[in-house]
Amino acid sequence: MIRLEALTKRFADAAAPAVDALSLDIGEGEICVLIGPSGCGKTTTMRMINRLIEPDAGRILIGGRDVTGEDPVTLRRSVGYVIQQVGLFPHMTIAENVATVPRLLGWDAARIARRVDELLERVHMDPARYRDRYPRALSGGQKQRVGVARALAADPPVMLMDEPFGALDPLTRTALQDEFLRILRELKKTIVFVTHDMDEALKMGTRIALLRAGRLVQYARPEAMLARPADDFVREFVGADRALKRLALLRTGDHATPGAPSGPLPRVRSDASLREALAALLDADADTATVIDTHGAAVATITLAAIRGVAGAANDPA
């Protein structure tokens, strides 16, 4: 869906390129997280995709179409964009904010009204209650919901999200991560997501692109990056607790031994993470837990030894 070919950007008076011949393929429906230390080029890369920053060299293809030479204003109307500061227009109502791009595209009033209500419902904001309010009456989390609804208004195939939850308190941030991950996966959008938080990258991304000094160091699925860091830089950036982080990504049912257990044991759902299974075993001071399906039936067992084996694989130096 998105292909970056040798994308390069050098700012005036800079000793080195901000983005240096970066090539990246992002498949349709994927959530690609760009992450790395400050100044690595992640935000510059994302802003080149919708031409808020013009590349000095290379190509940007969206759906096989080279958008490098297209009119940038037209391009931006077909790409959803969500930023940390939200950027709602304070003099417009919530409905008017969400309707910004559909109005520019010439949609009729009835179609716009239907779309506004549909999207407010999708982000769990009752249209009857919020449609005619102004941004100043909303909390930070509510403003971010409206920002996502606005980005989705014209049903763009591609969305760019620049640290959208970075300014929120931890509880609100976690709740919105869960909610928008569900929404974005249901809608099957192709997402480029910028964050500085590795835990957020592991949670939100189907693939993670770790950048350093404008270059791609590793591009992999979260579980693979935790299990097989490309080098010492990746290993250090991911963190010393990468084994526990990896356990949070893996489902208990995929590592359990089939067959109903005997005797009273702690119970863990098959769709729980291995990290949750480990916590249940430690809380119960047990070596084995019963794995239950969504109906509560015992279907397998998970052992402390099996979980340790998976965790150990993430700590192998290879």
Coordinates of C-alpha atoms in Angstrom, one line a residue:
M1 CA 0.0 0.0 0.0
I2 CA 2.8 2.5 0.9
R3 CA 6.3 2.2 -0.5
L4 CA 9.1 4.6 0.3
E5 CA 12.0 4.3 -2.1
A6 CA 15.4 5.8 -1.1
L7 CA 13.5 8.7 0.6
T8 CA 16.0 11.5 1.6
K9 CA 15.7 14.8 3.4
R10 CA 18.4 17.2 4.4
F11 CA 17.6 20.4 6.3
A12 CA 19.7 23.5 5.7
D13 CA 22.9 23.8 7.8
A14 CA 22.5 20.2 9.0
A15 CA 25.7 18.1 9.1
A16 CA 23.8 14.9 8.0
P17 CA 20.5 14.1 6.4
A18 CA 17.5 13.9 8.7
V19 CA 16.3 10.9 6.6
D20 CA 19.0 9.1 4.6
A21 CA 17.9 7.0 1.6
L22 CA 15.1 5.3 3.6
S23 CA 13.3 2.4 1.8
L24 CA 10.2 0.8 3.4
D25 CA 7.2 -1.3 2.3
I26 CA 4.0 -1.1 4.3
G27 CA 1.3 -3.6 3.4
E28 CA -2.4 -2.9 3.1
G29 CA -4.1 -2.9 6.5
E30 CA -0.8 -2.8 8.4
I31 CA 0.0 -0.5 11.3
C32 CA 3.7 0.5 10.8
V33 CA 5.2 2.2 13.8
L34 CA 8.1 4.5 13.3
I35 CA 10.2 4.7 16.4
G36 CA 13.7 5.7 17.5
P37 CA 15.7 8.2 19.6
S38 CA 15.1 11.9 19.2
G39 CA 16.3 13.2 15.9
C40 CA 16.2 9.8 14.2
G41 CA 13.9 11.0 11.4
K42 CA 10.6 9.3 12.3
T43 CA 8.4 12.4 12.3
T44 CA 10.2 13.8 9.2
T45 CA 9.5 10.5 7.4
M46 CA 5.8 10.5 8.3
R47 CA 5.4 14.2 7.2
M48 CA 7.0 13.5 3.9
I49 CA 4.3 10.8 3.2
N50 CA 1.6 13.5 3.0
R51 CA 4.1 16.2 1.7
L52 CA 4.0 18.4 4.7
I53 CA 7.7 18.2 4.3
E54 CA 9.0 17.9 0.7
P55 CA 11.6 15.1 0.2
D56 CA 14.9 16.0 -1.5
A57 CA 15.2 12.7 -3.2
G58 CA 13.4 9.4 -3.5
R59 CA 9.8 8.4 -4.2
I60 CA 6.6 7.9 -2.2
L61 CA 4.1 5.4 -3.7
I62 CA 0.6 5.0 -2.2
G63 CA -1.4 2.1 -3.7
G64 CA 1.1 1.9 -6.6
R65 CA 0.7 5.6 -7.4
D66 CA 3.7 7.9 -7.2
V67 CA 2.4 10.9 -5.1
T68 CA 5.8 12.6 -5.0
G69 CA 4.8 15.0 -7.8
E70 CA 1.0 15.3 -7.1
D71 CA -0.6 18.4 -5.8
P72 CA 0.0 18.2 -2.0
V73 CA -3.3 19.8 -1.0
T74 CA -5.2 17.1 -3.0
L75 CA -3.0 14.4 -1.5
R76 CA -3.7 15.5 2.0
R77 CA -7.4 15.3 1.5
S78 CA -7.0 11.6 0.8
V79 CA -4.8 10.9 3.8
G80 CA -6.1 11.0 7.4
Y81 CA -3.8 12.8 9.8
V82 CA -3.9 12.8 13.6
I83 CA -1.5 14.7 15.8
Q84 CA -0.7 14.9 19.5
Q85 CA -2.1 18.5 19.8
V86 CA -5.3 17.4 18.0
G87 CA -5.6 20.8 16.2
L88 CA -9.4 21.1 16.4
F89 CA -10.8 24.5 15.2
P90 CA -12.0 26.2 18.4
H91 CA -14.6 28.4 16.6
M92 CA -16.2 25.3 15.0
T93 CA -18.6 22.8 16.7
I94 CA -17.6 19.2 17.0
A95 CA -19.8 18.3 14.0
E96 CA -18.2 21.1 11.9
N97 CA -14.7 19.9 12.8
V98 CA -15.4 16.3 11.8
A99 CA -17.0 17.5 8.6
T100 CA -13.9 19.5 7.5
V101 CA -12.7 17.3 4.7
P102 CA -16.1 16.1 3.4
R103 CA -17.1 19.7 3.0
L104 CA -13.9 20.4 1.0
L105 CA -14.7 17.4 -1.2
G106 CA -18.1 18.8 -1.9
W107 CA -20.3 16.2 -0.1
D108 CA -23.9 17.2 0.3
A109 CA -25.2 18.2 3.7
A110 CA -27.3 15.1 4.3
R111 CA -24.4 12.8 3.6
I112 CA -22.1 14.9 5.8
A113 CA -24.5 14.7 8.7
R114 CA -24.9 11.0 8.4
R115 CA -21.1 10.5 8.3
V116 CA -20.5 12.8 11.3
D117 CA -23.1 10.9 13.5
E118 CA -21.7 7.6 12.4
L119 CA -18.1 8.5 13.3
L120 CA -19.0 10.1 16.7
E121 CA -20.9 6.9 17.6
R122 CA -17.8 4.8 16.5
V123 CA -15.5 6.8 18.9
H124 CA -18.1 6.5 21.7
M125 CA -19.3 10.1 21.7
D126 CA -23.1 10.4 21.6
P127 CA -23.9 12.6 18.6
A128 CA -27.0 14.1 20.2
R129 CA -24.8 15.1 23.2
Y130 CA -21.6 16.3 21.5
R131 CA -22.5 17.3 17.9
D132 CA -23.1 21.0 18.7
R133 CA -20.5 21.4 21.5
Y134 CA -17.2 23.3 21.0
P135 CA -13.8 21.9 21.6
R136 CA -13.3 24.0 24.8
A137 CA -16.0 21.9 26.5
L138 CA -14.1 18.6 25.9
S139 CA -11.5 16.8 27.9
G140 CA -8.1 15.9 26.4
G141 CA -9.3 12.3 25.6
Q142 CA -12.5 13.5 24.1
K143 CA -10.6 16.0 21.8
Q144 CA -8.4 13.1 20.7
R145 CA -11.5 11.0 19.8
V146 CA -12.8 13.9 17.7
G147 CA -9.4 14.2 16.1
V148 CA -9.5 10.6 15.0
A149 CA -13.1 10.9 13.8
R150 CA -12.1 13.9 11.7
A151 CA -9.2 12.0 10.2
L152 CA -11.6 9.1 9.3
A153 CA -14.3 11.4 7.9
A154 CA -13.6 10.9 4.2
D155 CA -12.8 7.2 4.6
P156 CA -9.1 7.6 3.6
P157 CA -7.2 4.3 2.9
V158 CA -4.1 5.7 4.7
M159 CA -3.8 7.4 8.1
L160 CA -0.8 9.1 9.7
M161 CA -0.8 9.3 13.5
D162 CA 1.9 11.5 15.1
E163 CA 2.2 10.6 18.8
P164 CA -1.6 10.9 19.1
F165 CA -1.8 9.8 22.7
G166 CA 1.4 11.4 24.0
A167 CA -0.2 14.3 25.8
L168 CA -2.8 12.1 27.7
D169 CA -2.6 10.8 31.3
P170 CA -1.6 7.1 31.5
L171 CA -5.1 5.7 32.2
T172 CA -6.8 7.7 29.4
R173 CA -3.9 6.8 27.1
T174 CA -4.3 3.1 27.7
A175 CA -8.0 3.2 27.2
L176 CA -7.7 5.1 23.9
Q177 CA -5.0 2.8 22.6
D178 CA -7.2 -0.2 23.2
E179 CA -10.3 1.5 21.6
F180 CA -8.6 2.9 18.6
L181 CA -6.6 -0.2 17.9
R182 CA -9.9 -2.0 17.7
I183 CA -11.4 0.6 15.4
L184 CA -8.5 0.8 13.1
R185 CA -8.3 -3.0 12.7
E186 CA -12.0 -3.2 12.0
L187 CA -11.7 -0.5 9.3
K188 CA -8.6 -2.1 7.9
K189 CA -6.8 1.2 7.4
T190 CA -3.1 1.3 6.5
I191 CA -1.5 3.3 9.3
V192 CA 1.9 5.0 9.8
F193 CA 2.2 5.7 13.6
V194 CA 5.0 7.7 15.2
T195 CA 5.8 7.2 18.9
H196 CA 8.8 7.5 21.2
D197 CA 7.4 4.8 23.5
M198 CA 8.5 1.3 22.9
D199 CA 5.6 -0.2 24.9
E200 CA 3.2 1.7 22.7
A201 CA 5.0 0.6 19.6
L202 CA 4.8 -3.1 20.6
K203 CA 1.1 -2.7 21.4
M204 CA -0.1 -0.7 18.4
G205 CA 2.1 -2.0 15.6
T206 CA 1.8 -4.9 13.3
R207 CA 5.4 -4.0 12.2
I208 CA 7.9 -1.7 13.8
A209 CA 10.5 0.3 11.9
L210 CA 13.4 1.4 14.3
L211 CA 15.3 4.3 13.0
R212 CA 18.7 5.7 13.9
A213 CA 20.3 8.9 12.4
G214 CA 17.8 8.8 9.5
R215 CA 18.4 5.2 8.6
L216 CA 16.5 2.0 9.1
V217 CA 18.1 -0.3 11.7
Q218 CA 15.4 -3.0 11.8
Y219 CA 12.0 -3.5 10.4
A220 CA 10.1 -6.5 11.9
R221 CA 7.0 -7.7 13.6
P222 CA 7.0 -6.8 17.3
E223 CA 7.5 -10.4 18.5
A224 CA 10.3 -10.9 16.0
M225 CA 12.1 -7.7 17.1
L226 CA 11.9 -8.8 20.7
A227 CA 13.1 -12.3 20.0
R228 CA 15.8 -11.4 17.5
P229 CA 17.1 -7.9 17.8
A230 CA 19.3 -7.0 14.8
D231 CA 22.2 -5.6 16.8
D232 CA 23.2 -4.2 20.2
F233 CA 21.4 -0.8 19.4
V234 CA 18.1 -2.6 18.9
R235 CA 18.7 -4.8 22.0
E236 CA 19.4 -1.7 24.1
F237 CA 16.5 0.3 22.7
V238 CA 14.0 -2.5 23.2
G239 CA 15.1 -2.8 26.8
A240 CA 16.4 -5.3 29.3
D241 CA 12.9 -6.6 30.0
R242 CA 12.2 -7.6 26.4
A243 CA 11.5 -11.2 27.5
L244 CA 8.5 -9.9 29.6
K245 CA 7.5 -7.6 26.7
R246 CA 7.5 -10.6 24.4
L247 CA 5.3 -12.6 26.7
A248 CA 2.7 -9.8 26.6
L249 CA 2.4 -10.3 22.8
L250 CA 1.9 -14.1 22.8
R251 CA -1.3 -16.0 23.5
T252 CA -1.4 -18.6 26.2
G253 CA -3.4 -21.0 24.0
D254 CA -0.7 -21.1 21.4
H255 CA 1.8 -22.4 23.9
A256 CA -0.4 -24.7 26.0
T257 CA -0.4 -28.5 26.0
P258 CA -3.8 -29.9 24.9
G259 CA -5.9 -32.0 27.2
A260 CA -8.0 -31.4 30.3
P261 CA -5.9 -31.3 33.5
S262 CA -6.7 -33.0 36.8
G263 CA -6.9 -31.4 40.2
P264 CA -7.6 -27.9 41.3
L265 CA -5.4 -25.4 39.4
P266 CA -5.4 -21.7 38.7
R267 CA -7.4 -20.9 35.5
V268 CA -6.2 -18.8 32.6
R269 CA -8.1 -18.0 29.4
S270 CA -6.6 -19.3 26.2
D271 CA -6.7 -15.7 24.7
A272 CA -4.8 -14.3 27.7
S273 CA -1.2 -13.3 27.2
L274 CA 1.6 -15.4 28.5
R275 CA 2.5 -12.5 30.7
E276 CA -1.0 -12.8 32.3
A277 CA -0.6 -16.6 32.6
L278 CA 2.8 -16.1 34.4
A279 CA 1.2 -13.6 36.8
A280 CA -1.6 -16.1 37.6
L281 CA 0.9 -18.9 38.3
L282 CA 3.1 -16.7 40.5
D283 CA 0.0 -15.4 42.4
A284 CA -1.1 -19.0 43.0
D285 CA 2.5 -20.3 43.7
A286 CA 1.8 -23.0 41.1
D287 CA 3.7 -24.7 38.4
T288 CA 0.7 -25.5 36.2
A289 CA -2.5 -23.7 35.2
T290 CA -5.7 -24.8 33.5
V291 CA -6.3 -23.2 30.2
I292 CA -10.0 -22.5 29.5
D293 CA -11.7 -21.5 26.3
T294 CA -14.2 -18.6 25.8
H295 CA -17.0 -20.8 27.3
G296 CA -15.0 -21.7 30.4
A297 CA -14.3 -25.3 29.5
A298 CA -10.9 -26.7 30.4
V299 CA -9.0 -27.5 27.2
A300 CA -5.3 -27.5 28.0
T301 CA -2.6 -26.7 30.5
I302 CA 0.2 -24.2 30.6
T303 CA 3.3 -24.6 32.7
L304 CA 5.8 -22.3 34.3
A305 CA 8.6 -24.2 32.5
A306 CA 6.9 -23.6 29.1
I307 CA 6.6 -19.9 29.8
R308 CA 10.2 -19.7 30.9
G309 CA 11.3 -21.4 27.7
V310 CA 9.5 -18.8 25.6
A311 CA 11.0 -16.0 27.8
G312 CA 14.5 -17.5 27.5
A313 CA 14.3 -17.5 23.7
A314 CA 13.9 -13.7 23.8
N315 CA 17.1 -13.4 25.9
D316 CA 19.3 -15.4 23.5
P317 CA 22.1 -13.2 22.2
A318 CA 21.6 -14.5 18.6

